[in-house]
Amino acid sequence: MNELVVETDGLTKRYGDRLAVDRVSMTVERGEVYGFLGPNGAGKTTTLRMMLGLIRPTAGSARILGQPAGRPDVTARIGALIEGPGFYPYLSGRDNLRTLARYRRLPDTELDRVLELVDLTDRAKDAFKGYSLGMKQRLGVAAAMLGSPDLLVLDEPTNGLDPAGMADMRALVVSLAEAGQTVILSSHILAEVQEICDRVGVISNGRLLRESTVAELRGGATLRLRATPEDAALAIVMRSAGEDGVRRLGDGALEIGLPATAAPRLVKELVGAGVDVHEVTAAERSLEDVFFEMTSTKELVS
Amino acid sequence: MNALINSTSAELLRLRKWSATWVVVGAWMALALAFGYVFNYVAYVSGEENFTSDGGTRAGLLAQMLPPALPDILVQGLPMFGGALAMVIGALAAGNGFGWGTWKTVFTQGPSRLATVGGSLLAVTLIVVAMITATLVLYLGVSSLIAVTEGHEIAMPSLEAVAKAYGTGFLVLEMWAVLGFLVGVIAKGPSIAVGLGLVWALVVENLLRGVGGLISAVETFTHVLPGTAGGSLVGALVGDQSGTPGVVTTIGGEQALITVAAYVLVAVVAAVVLMRRRDLA
């Protein structure tokens, strides 16, 4: 089942003294939406460019659909929108797609299909230069979807879009994913990745820090407790959650590795032992928390 | 082979629908008509002498505008204006793809770089063919019209002379077009390519030829330059007494032919190799 669509092994790109991508080994499985997460300049686009054969790796390799990346027949099975849409400004949206379709002799019905897919049929006859940024990005997705690729690579597709445009683009990605499309979505917007991705790879300073499901990355839900005296509270909590399950937060609160359903029992125990409970909340770590934690501690994939 | 045909047809589609292509080709046609026939005809009709008539008689002026003179007229304007404009077409076709990101978009569609760049060069070549063919047709029409208007019977130039002029014209334009393409690839943009290319073709080579009269090392150097080669190829056909700018007889026709062909080959190979090896950031 879990066929690997992308598999990179020690992928490295060096520009002079600067390591743009440092030994990245990542995998993307068929049918998933893979979030490629990292701050600007982390090496996301460079990694994706190597997968597409636009640039050559300094070291390491990338295999797409079981074959070496960069070969024309492999690239033809990937649809990509890399670093903004690149089209002929004077041509209409449709003629731009027609030009691209001619490289692979795709029929005109394919143009209608992808235009419909990104909801650009009505404006297809207008010149590309007159499009809004959101429409340009959508045309980029349409071009990427020409010929029904096995893998769709979208590099920051919501960059520069207004909130409505962002929502449209996310809805588009979700609908493609629901149809079974394998997608790599690079982004620096954590909420976006949290919302639509199955698995994520976190990259920072060219290194892949972690690769796992979004749920794993965020960890389970936790309880946050503020009670006095603190030491007595800590002792009681540790009996239920274990010594490693409790963490002192800076502001006198405790973070407890227990689900929200454990709260009533925990409060009863605390009150029974004469501890004053001031506050109990169920907290869920956002991807953002995890991300900042990770990018500041530089945890590595083992 | 199929990939090459596909990418040629794709490139032709987008070049054909580009107004810039038509502006440049149109500018050439207007210049060609003006300098080839209009000025001479006005001079002929008004009885004044024209700078291209090099002091000849009115009858000589008319003879230049009749169909038999067509092969000479066809190639005369090419070394300077035609070449410069062909260079602009090449530079635009190659250079804009970097700024627009269209090279990137096309490469991510899957065709090999060899096929893509080869197709683009072929499409530019077809535009050059269209340019010289359209000029030939225009000149045939205009010279026949002048012959009829002036009461001469229409005598056609020999097919061989026309074919020779056509081939020469094509080679000169093609050389400048693919050189423009190469400069567009090197500069990764059209503006520097067009700017530098025009200054080179229109100014620098002429200045160097001037300096070459004083310093023999420079003179030897000018013999291998594209402007000299193109100008000499045309000069071998029409002679340099026409006084048309850019037409020279600095080197022999055979050497000029080899030099022009070498420039075409080198520019094509260099452009393809550069684009194949380059990281497209």
XYZ file of C-alpha atoms in Angstrom:
583
model
C 0.000 0.000 0.000
C 2.460 2.619 1.181
C 4.138 3.117 -2.142
C 6.843 5.753 -1.958
C 6.346 8.534 -4.458
C 9.362 10.507 -3.295
C 12.454 9.239 -1.576
C 15.497 11.416 -1.099
C 18.749 10.191 0.311
C 21.226 12.630 1.782
C 20.164 15.306 -0.675
C 22.623 18.200 -0.443
C 23.048 21.483 -2.285
C 25.952 23.777 -1.618
C 26.308 27.293 -3.034
C 29.881 28.320 -2.369
C 30.297 28.317 1.416
C 26.594 28.133 2.119
C 24.852 24.815 2.556
C 21.358 25.486 1.240
C 20.216 21.904 1.732
C 22.089 19.606 4.100
C 21.664 15.833 3.831
C 17.887 15.809 3.538
C 16.337 12.331 3.524
C 12.596 12.456 3.227
C 9.796 10.237 1.982
C 6.393 10.963 0.547
C 3.816 8.217 0.260
C 1.182 7.841 -2.420
C -2.094 9.536 -1.663
C -0.913 11.752 1.156
C -0.632 15.496 1.493
C 2.883 16.089 2.698
C 3.557 19.414 4.376
C 7.043 20.737 3.834
C 7.401 23.170 6.648
C 10.127 25.658 7.355
C 10.921 29.329 7.705
C 11.781 31.403 4.632
C 15.222 30.484 3.345
C 15.239 27.102 5.106
C 15.888 25.208 1.887
C 12.366 24.119 0.946
C 12.369 25.455 -2.589
C 15.918 24.278 -3.236
C 14.965 20.748 -2.178
C 11.887 20.789 -4.413
C 13.932 22.127 -7.342
C 16.298 19.193 -7.002
C 13.347 16.784 -7.079
C 12.238 18.392 -10.338
C 15.670 18.376 -11.916
C 15.751 22.168 -12.174
C 19.003 22.186 -10.214
C 21.569 19.460 -9.650
C 22.294 18.194 -6.148
C 25.852 18.626 -4.857
C 25.533 15.248 -3.171
C 22.886 12.644 -2.440
C 20.014 11.619 -4.651
C 16.283 11.899 -5.098
C 14.073 9.169 -6.507
C 10.623 9.963 -7.787
C 8.240 7.080 -8.456
C 11.186 4.744 -8.119
C 13.306 6.486 -10.745
C 16.106 9.049 -10.532
C 14.761 12.594 -10.340
C 15.403 14.948 -13.222
C 14.829 12.529 -16.083
C 12.295 13.935 -18.558
C 9.941 10.958 -18.283
C 9.973 11.284 -14.490
C 9.475 15.048 -14.479
C 6.548 14.609 -16.867
C 4.758 12.671 -14.119
C 5.162 15.518 -11.636
C 3.112 18.676 -11.785
C 4.776 21.615 -10.133
C 4.209 25.202 -9.146
C 7.623 26.320 -7.960
C 8.338 29.773 -6.575
C 5.444 31.569 -8.181
C 3.685 31.033 -11.487
C 5.827 31.551 -14.614
C 3.739 32.314 -17.691
C 3.861 34.405 -20.862
C 2.231 37.660 -19.733
C 0.863 38.555 -23.172
C -0.922 35.239 -23.727
C -4.326 34.427 -22.323
C -4.568 31.878 -19.548
C -5.842 29.335 -22.024
C -3.133 30.010 -24.607
C -0.507 29.696 -21.899
C -1.860 26.270 -21.066
C -2.142 25.436 -24.772
C 1.526 26.254 -25.232
C 2.475 24.014 -22.318
C 0.159 21.234 -23.495
C 1.871 21.225 -26.895
C 5.130 20.117 -25.300
C 3.385 16.855 -24.457
C 0.763 16.829 -27.207
C -2.072 16.870 -24.739
C -5.530 17.341 -26.248
C -7.532 20.572 -25.848
C -10.031 18.773 -23.626
C -7.235 18.592 -21.054
C -7.086 22.421 -21.002
C -10.799 22.632 -20.291
C -10.474 20.042 -17.546
C -7.699 21.828 -15.613
C -9.275 25.266 -16.121
C -12.493 23.899 -14.658
C -10.523 22.337 -11.809
C -9.144 25.689 -10.659
C -12.308 27.609 -11.528
C -10.720 29.787 -14.211
C -12.940 28.830 -17.153
C -14.656 32.226 -17.191
C -11.420 34.209 -17.339
C -9.457 31.794 -19.538
C -9.545 34.132 -22.544
C -8.091 37.126 -20.658
C -4.396 37.957 -20.835
C -2.313 36.528 -18.011
C -0.865 39.934 -17.149
C -4.321 41.146 -16.177
C -4.899 38.358 -13.669
C -4.960 38.925 -9.943
C -2.244 37.167 -7.965
C -4.745 34.570 -6.822
C -5.747 33.818 -10.408
C -2.104 33.602 -11.455
C -1.471 31.080 -8.704
C -4.550 29.107 -9.710
C -3.378 29.042 -13.321
C -0.082 27.736 -11.966
C -1.934 24.879 -10.292
C -3.864 24.266 -13.515
C -0.601 24.019 -15.467
C 0.749 21.654 -12.829
C -2.334 19.446 -13.163
C -1.961 19.098 -16.951
C -1.768 15.441 -17.872
C -2.910 14.248 -14.408
C 0.481 13.941 -12.693
C 1.203 11.288 -10.066
C 2.686 13.922 -7.813
C 1.684 17.541 -7.382
C 4.339 19.861 -5.931
C 3.068 23.214 -4.695
C 5.685 25.596 -3.382
C 4.071 28.160 -1.092
C 0.925 28.392 -3.210
C -0.741 30.838 -0.829
C 2.173 33.261 -0.730
C 1.007 36.807 -1.209
C -2.686 35.930 -1.444
C -5.404 37.749 0.453
C -7.412 35.758 3.016
C -10.109 34.839 0.489
C -7.487 33.760 -2.024
C -5.749 31.680 0.635
C -8.987 29.977 1.591
C -9.711 29.235 -2.079
C -6.256 27.768 -2.595
C -6.549 25.585 0.514
C -9.970 24.374 -0.547
C -8.499 23.516 -3.931
C -5.671 21.502 -2.391
C -8.106 19.721 -0.073
C -10.386 18.818 -2.981
C -7.457 17.505 -5.010
C -6.294 15.465 -2.042
C -9.768 14.038 -1.544
C -9.605 12.838 -5.131
C -6.522 10.861 -4.189
C -3.876 13.239 -5.490
C -0.449 12.972 -3.834
C 0.627 16.492 -2.910
C 3.761 18.074 -1.505
C 2.818 21.437 -0.095
C 5.621 23.642 1.081
C 4.701 26.426 3.398
C 5.854 28.615 6.227
C 2.306 29.034 7.446
C 1.835 26.516 10.237
C -1.925 26.772 10.504
C -2.192 25.928 6.823
C -0.105 22.797 7.162
C -1.886 21.761 10.353
C -5.193 22.133 8.553
C -4.569 20.195 5.369
C -1.522 17.949 5.667
C -1.288 14.308 6.711
C 2.415 14.232 7.355
C 4.990 16.960 7.655
C 8.702 17.344 7.244
C 10.164 20.214 9.194
C 13.199 21.840 7.653
C 15.353 24.594 9.089
C 18.732 25.881 7.965
C 18.793 23.246 5.254
C 18.363 20.296 7.607
C 15.335 18.074 7.960
C 14.605 18.237 11.686
C 11.669 15.888 11.911
C 9.335 13.940 9.717
C 6.099 12.563 11.136
C 2.335 12.932 11.157
C 0.899 16.216 12.287
C -0.751 14.508 15.283
C 2.499 12.886 16.383
C 4.328 16.115 16.066
C 1.863 18.008 18.200
C 1.721 15.220 20.733
C -1.465 14.398 22.676
C -3.602 16.834 24.559
C -2.294 18.031 27.895
C -3.736 19.479 31.093
C -2.574 22.728 32.529
C -2.936 23.126 36.297
C -2.400 25.955 38.712
C -2.667 24.883 42.374
C -1.146 25.789 45.770
C 0.877 24.707 47.564
C 2.725 23.844 44.439
C 4.953 21.133 45.888
C 2.047 19.166 47.315
C 0.199 19.491 44.007
C 3.240 18.299 42.111
C 3.575 15.193 44.294
C -0.072 14.224 43.761
C 0.001 14.853 40.036
C 3.116 12.766 39.646
C 1.353 9.780 41.150
C -1.115 9.762 38.213
C 1.003 11.062 35.369
C 4.394 9.682 36.296
C 7.518 11.689 37.009
C 8.154 12.424 33.348
C 4.556 13.351 32.684
C 4.726 16.665 34.492
C 6.510 19.789 33.489
C 6.783 23.000 35.448
C 5.857 25.967 33.307
C 7.513 29.256 34.161
C 4.435 30.960 35.564
C 3.783 28.556 38.418
C 1.547 26.304 36.361
C 2.108 22.607 35.676
C 1.774 20.950 32.321
C 0.524 17.408 32.740
C 0.655 14.694 30.097
C -2.904 13.482 30.690
C -5.993 13.817 28.491
C -8.802 16.176 29.388
C -10.930 13.241 30.643
C -8.509 12.785 33.545
C -9.266 16.258 34.922
C -12.198 15.441 37.294
C -10.339 12.603 39.036
C -7.183 14.689 39.346
C -9.091 17.628 40.868
C -10.816 15.306 43.384
C -7.464 13.933 44.490
C -5.971 17.389 44.839
C -8.917 18.776 46.795
C -8.998 15.605 48.940
C -5.375 16.253 49.873
C -6.144 19.824 50.869
C -4.572 21.473 47.822
C -6.254 24.621 46.518
C -7.004 24.309 42.787
C -7.024 27.705 41.028
C -7.195 26.698 37.399
C -7.412 23.568 35.272
C -7.471 23.809 31.476
C -7.161 21.326 28.660
C -4.406 22.506 26.326
C -3.485 21.292 22.910
C -0.095 22.173 21.538
C -0.299 23.877 18.197
C 2.091 23.029 15.448
C 3.479 26.488 15.987
C 4.564 25.647 19.548
C 6.208 22.475 18.355
C 7.804 24.213 15.450
C 9.431 26.948 17.502
C 10.539 24.441 20.087
C 12.087 22.354 17.346
C 13.744 25.051 15.329
C 15.316 26.472 18.476
C 16.629 23.162 19.822
C 17.691 21.693 16.461
C 16.470 18.185 17.143
C 17.563 15.873 14.348
C 15.968 12.932 12.662
C 17.815 9.947 13.997
C 12.650 13.786 -32.575
C 8.986 13.949 -31.607
C 9.892 15.932 -28.522
C 11.731 18.429 -30.714
C 8.745 18.830 -33.035
C 6.401 19.247 -30.059
C 8.504 21.930 -28.483
C 8.974 23.725 -31.817
C 5.219 23.860 -32.275
C 4.752 25.084 -28.684
C 7.356 27.825 -29.141
C 5.899 28.847 -32.496
C 2.481 29.188 -30.913
C 3.661 31.586 -28.248
C 6.032 33.545 -30.524
C 3.320 33.876 -33.154
C 0.887 35.306 -30.609
C 3.445 37.752 -29.270
C 3.071 41.319 -30.516
C 6.811 41.942 -30.013
C 7.574 39.418 -32.759
C 5.279 41.227 -35.175
C 6.601 44.638 -34.199
C 10.164 43.580 -35.003
C 9.239 41.758 -38.219
C 6.996 44.688 -39.200
C 9.789 47.176 -38.508
C 12.054 45.146 -40.781
C 9.487 45.033 -43.571
C 8.932 48.793 -43.346
C 12.679 49.511 -43.397
C 13.212 47.053 -46.213
C 10.488 48.648 -48.292
C 11.649 52.196 -47.563
C 15.353 51.663 -48.255
C 14.873 49.081 -50.975
C 12.338 50.888 -53.123
C 10.456 53.870 -51.690
C 13.359 56.321 -51.423
C 14.732 55.347 -54.805
C 11.329 55.591 -56.409
C 10.689 59.027 -54.931
C 14.117 60.131 -56.144
C 13.394 58.669 -59.571
C 10.003 60.311 -59.884
C 11.168 63.690 -58.559
C 14.318 63.521 -60.615
C 16.598 64.081 -57.629
C 19.563 61.911 -56.959
C 19.390 59.493 -54.094
C 22.205 58.353 -51.836
C 21.877 54.769 -52.985
C 22.137 55.660 -56.627
C 25.825 56.546 -56.308
C 25.634 59.232 -58.889
C 24.076 57.047 -61.549
C 21.591 58.113 -64.131
C 17.819 58.059 -63.807
C 17.767 54.983 -65.987
C 20.251 53.306 -63.653
C 18.038 54.211 -60.730
C 15.061 52.631 -62.420
C 17.018 49.510 -63.284
C 17.716 48.984 -59.599
C 14.004 48.887 -58.916
C 13.043 46.411 -61.602
C 12.684 42.686 -60.930
C 16.077 41.668 -62.412
C 17.860 43.682 -59.667
C 15.800 42.022 -56.962
C 18.434 39.554 -55.694
C 20.855 42.390 -54.885
C 18.216 44.544 -53.257
C 17.007 41.576 -51.191
C 20.309 41.092 -49.389
C 21.648 44.651 -49.232
C 19.814 45.715 -46.124
C 20.443 42.518 -44.203
C 23.959 42.933 -42.766
C 22.959 46.014 -40.838
C 19.234 46.501 -40.220
C 18.068 42.983 -40.877
C 20.789 41.423 -38.757
C 20.173 43.794 -35.866
C 16.446 43.073 -35.891
C 16.955 39.327 -36.192
C 19.248 39.578 -33.184
C 16.489 41.317 -31.242
C 14.102 38.455 -32.047
C 16.613 35.852 -30.851
C 17.430 37.760 -27.683
C 13.751 38.308 -26.861
C 12.833 34.678 -27.472
C 15.553 33.380 -25.153
C 15.981 36.153 -22.608
C 12.430 36.777 -21.462
C 11.939 33.190 -20.321
C 14.202 33.789 -17.336
C 12.431 36.822 -15.944
C 8.979 35.452 -16.653
C 9.878 32.069 -15.216
C 8.603 30.362 -18.355
C 11.766 28.296 -18.915
C 11.201 26.902 -15.440
C 7.526 26.223 -16.085
C 8.283 24.460 -19.371
C 11.089 22.363 -17.876
C 8.824 21.191 -15.047
C 6.355 19.960 -17.678
C 8.818 17.247 -18.559
C 10.367 17.820 -21.984
C 14.138 17.427 -22.040
C 16.164 20.594 -22.050
C 17.725 19.593 -25.341
C 14.299 19.300 -26.971
C 13.015 22.496 -25.345
C 15.951 24.731 -26.263
C 16.317 23.041 -29.648
C 12.627 23.662 -30.331
C 12.977 27.288 -29.335
C 15.946 27.718 -31.702
C 14.028 26.003 -34.485
C 11.028 28.257 -33.918
C 13.283 31.332 -34.134
C 14.785 29.887 -37.317
C 11.311 29.482 -38.817
C 10.582 33.115 -38.022
C 13.794 34.062 -39.822
C 12.652 31.984 -42.806
C 9.290 33.747 -42.717
C 11.057 37.111 -42.533
C 13.229 36.562 -45.593
C 10.407 34.884 -47.527
C 8.018 37.737 -46.803
C 10.692 40.220 -47.917
C 11.199 38.318 -51.152
C 7.462 38.239 -51.858
C 7.126 41.941 -51.009
C 10.039 42.853 -53.291
C 8.699 40.710 -56.126
C 5.360 42.476 -55.882
C 6.791 45.986 -55.585
C 9.394 45.600 -58.342
C 6.796 44.103 -60.686
C 4.434 46.944 -59.867
C 7.171 49.495 -60.635
C 7.950 47.723 -63.887
C 4.298 47.822 -64.931
C 3.835 51.419 -63.818
C 6.910 52.573 -65.675
C 5.909 50.689 -68.809
C 8.583 48.019 -68.708
C 7.805 44.426 -69.375
C 8.299 42.171 -66.372
C 11.550 40.278 -66.770
C 12.299 37.988 -63.855
C 15.759 37.488 -62.398
C 17.211 34.014 -62.842
C 16.041 31.453 -60.352
C 19.636 30.736 -59.458
C 20.324 34.368 -58.591
C 17.176 34.516 -56.440
C 18.040 31.260 -54.690
C 21.565 32.469 -53.991
C 20.332 35.757 -52.592
C 17.668 33.978 -50.558
C 20.197 31.555 -49.078
C 22.663 34.342 -48.327
C 19.956 36.447 -46.728
C 18.749 33.553 -44.628
C 22.249 32.737 -43.385
C 23.040 36.309 -42.405
C 19.746 36.728 -40.536
C 20.021 33.291 -38.935
C 23.526 34.043 -37.689
C 22.391 37.216 -35.947
C 19.225 35.567 -34.617
C 21.016 32.639 -32.972
C 23.760 34.952 -31.690
C 21.010 37.053 -30.128
C 19.526 33.869 -28.648
C 22.887 32.915 -27.167
C 23.437 36.365 -25.659
C 19.903 36.205 -24.233
C 20.761 32.865 -22.604
C 24.062 34.165 -21.231
C 22.574 37.409 -19.929
C 19.454 35.600 -18.603
C 17.368 38.515 -19.794
C 16.505 40.406 -22.959
C 17.502 43.967 -22.081
C 21.250 43.560 -21.684
C 21.285 41.111 -24.574
C 19.439 43.448 -26.927
C 21.337 46.530 -25.770
C 24.823 45.099 -25.919
C 24.074 43.133 -29.064
C 22.872 46.183 -30.964
C 25.766 48.351 -29.825
C 28.096 45.599 -30.944
C 26.479 44.946 -34.305
C 25.804 48.556 -35.230
C 28.653 50.488 -33.627
C 31.571 48.513 -32.235
C 32.298 46.431 -35.318
C 32.282 49.485 -37.559
C 34.607 51.328 -35.194
C 36.924 48.313 -35.016
C 37.036 48.156 -38.807
C 38.036 51.821 -38.729
C 40.785 51.196 -36.172
C 41.816 48.140 -38.192
C 42.960 50.491 -40.948
C 45.607 51.776 -38.537
C 46.574 48.683 -36.552
C 47.000 45.455 -38.467
C 46.407 43.188 -35.447
C 42.975 44.729 -35.010
C 42.336 44.328 -38.717
C 43.049 40.596 -38.554
C 40.732 40.397 -35.578
C 37.905 42.145 -37.424
C 38.085 39.523 -40.154
C 36.567 36.904 -37.871
C 33.803 39.103 -36.462
C 30.193 38.268 -37.313
C 29.458 41.682 -38.833
C 32.417 41.407 -41.188
C 31.483 37.860 -42.100
C 27.827 38.677 -42.777
C 28.719 41.881 -44.625
C 31.307 40.089 -46.746
C 28.916 37.284 -47.592
C 26.487 39.846 -48.951
C 29.366 41.831 -50.476
C 30.466 38.746 -52.390
C 27.068 38.771 -54.049
C 26.524 42.464 -54.719
C 30.008 44.001 -54.572
C 30.839 46.880 -52.219
C 30.288 49.708 -54.679
C 26.670 49.952 -53.624
C 27.724 51.977 -50.589
C 25.109 50.299 -48.409
C 26.170 50.429 -44.744
C 27.356 47.061 -43.457
C 28.045 45.597 -46.891
C 31.793 45.008 -47.212
C 34.224 42.879 -49.173
C 36.772 42.577 -46.383
C 37.040 38.807 -46.707
C 36.285 36.531 -49.640
C 32.871 34.989 -50.174
C 33.996 31.477 -49.353
C 35.688 32.478 -46.122
C 32.652 34.585 -45.227
C 30.351 31.619 -45.806
C 32.456 29.389 -43.565
C 32.651 32.039 -40.848
C 28.899 32.692 -40.886
C 28.115 28.963 -40.807
C 30.585 28.517 -37.945
C 28.905 31.288 -35.955
C 25.501 29.640 -36.430
C 26.843 26.276 -35.305
C 28.787 27.619 -32.325
C 25.906 29.786 -31.114
C 23.401 26.918 -31.347
C 25.656 24.438 -29.576
C 26.694 26.939 -26.910
C 23.091 27.944 -26.182
C 21.956 24.327 -25.867
C 24.928 23.268 -23.723
C 24.565 26.267 -21.427
C 20.862 25.659 -20.911
C 21.366 21.964 -20.296
C 24.030 22.417 -17.681
C 22.618 25.412 -15.926
C 20.890 25.318 -12.550
C 17.611 27.066 -13.093
C 17.157 29.098 -9.941
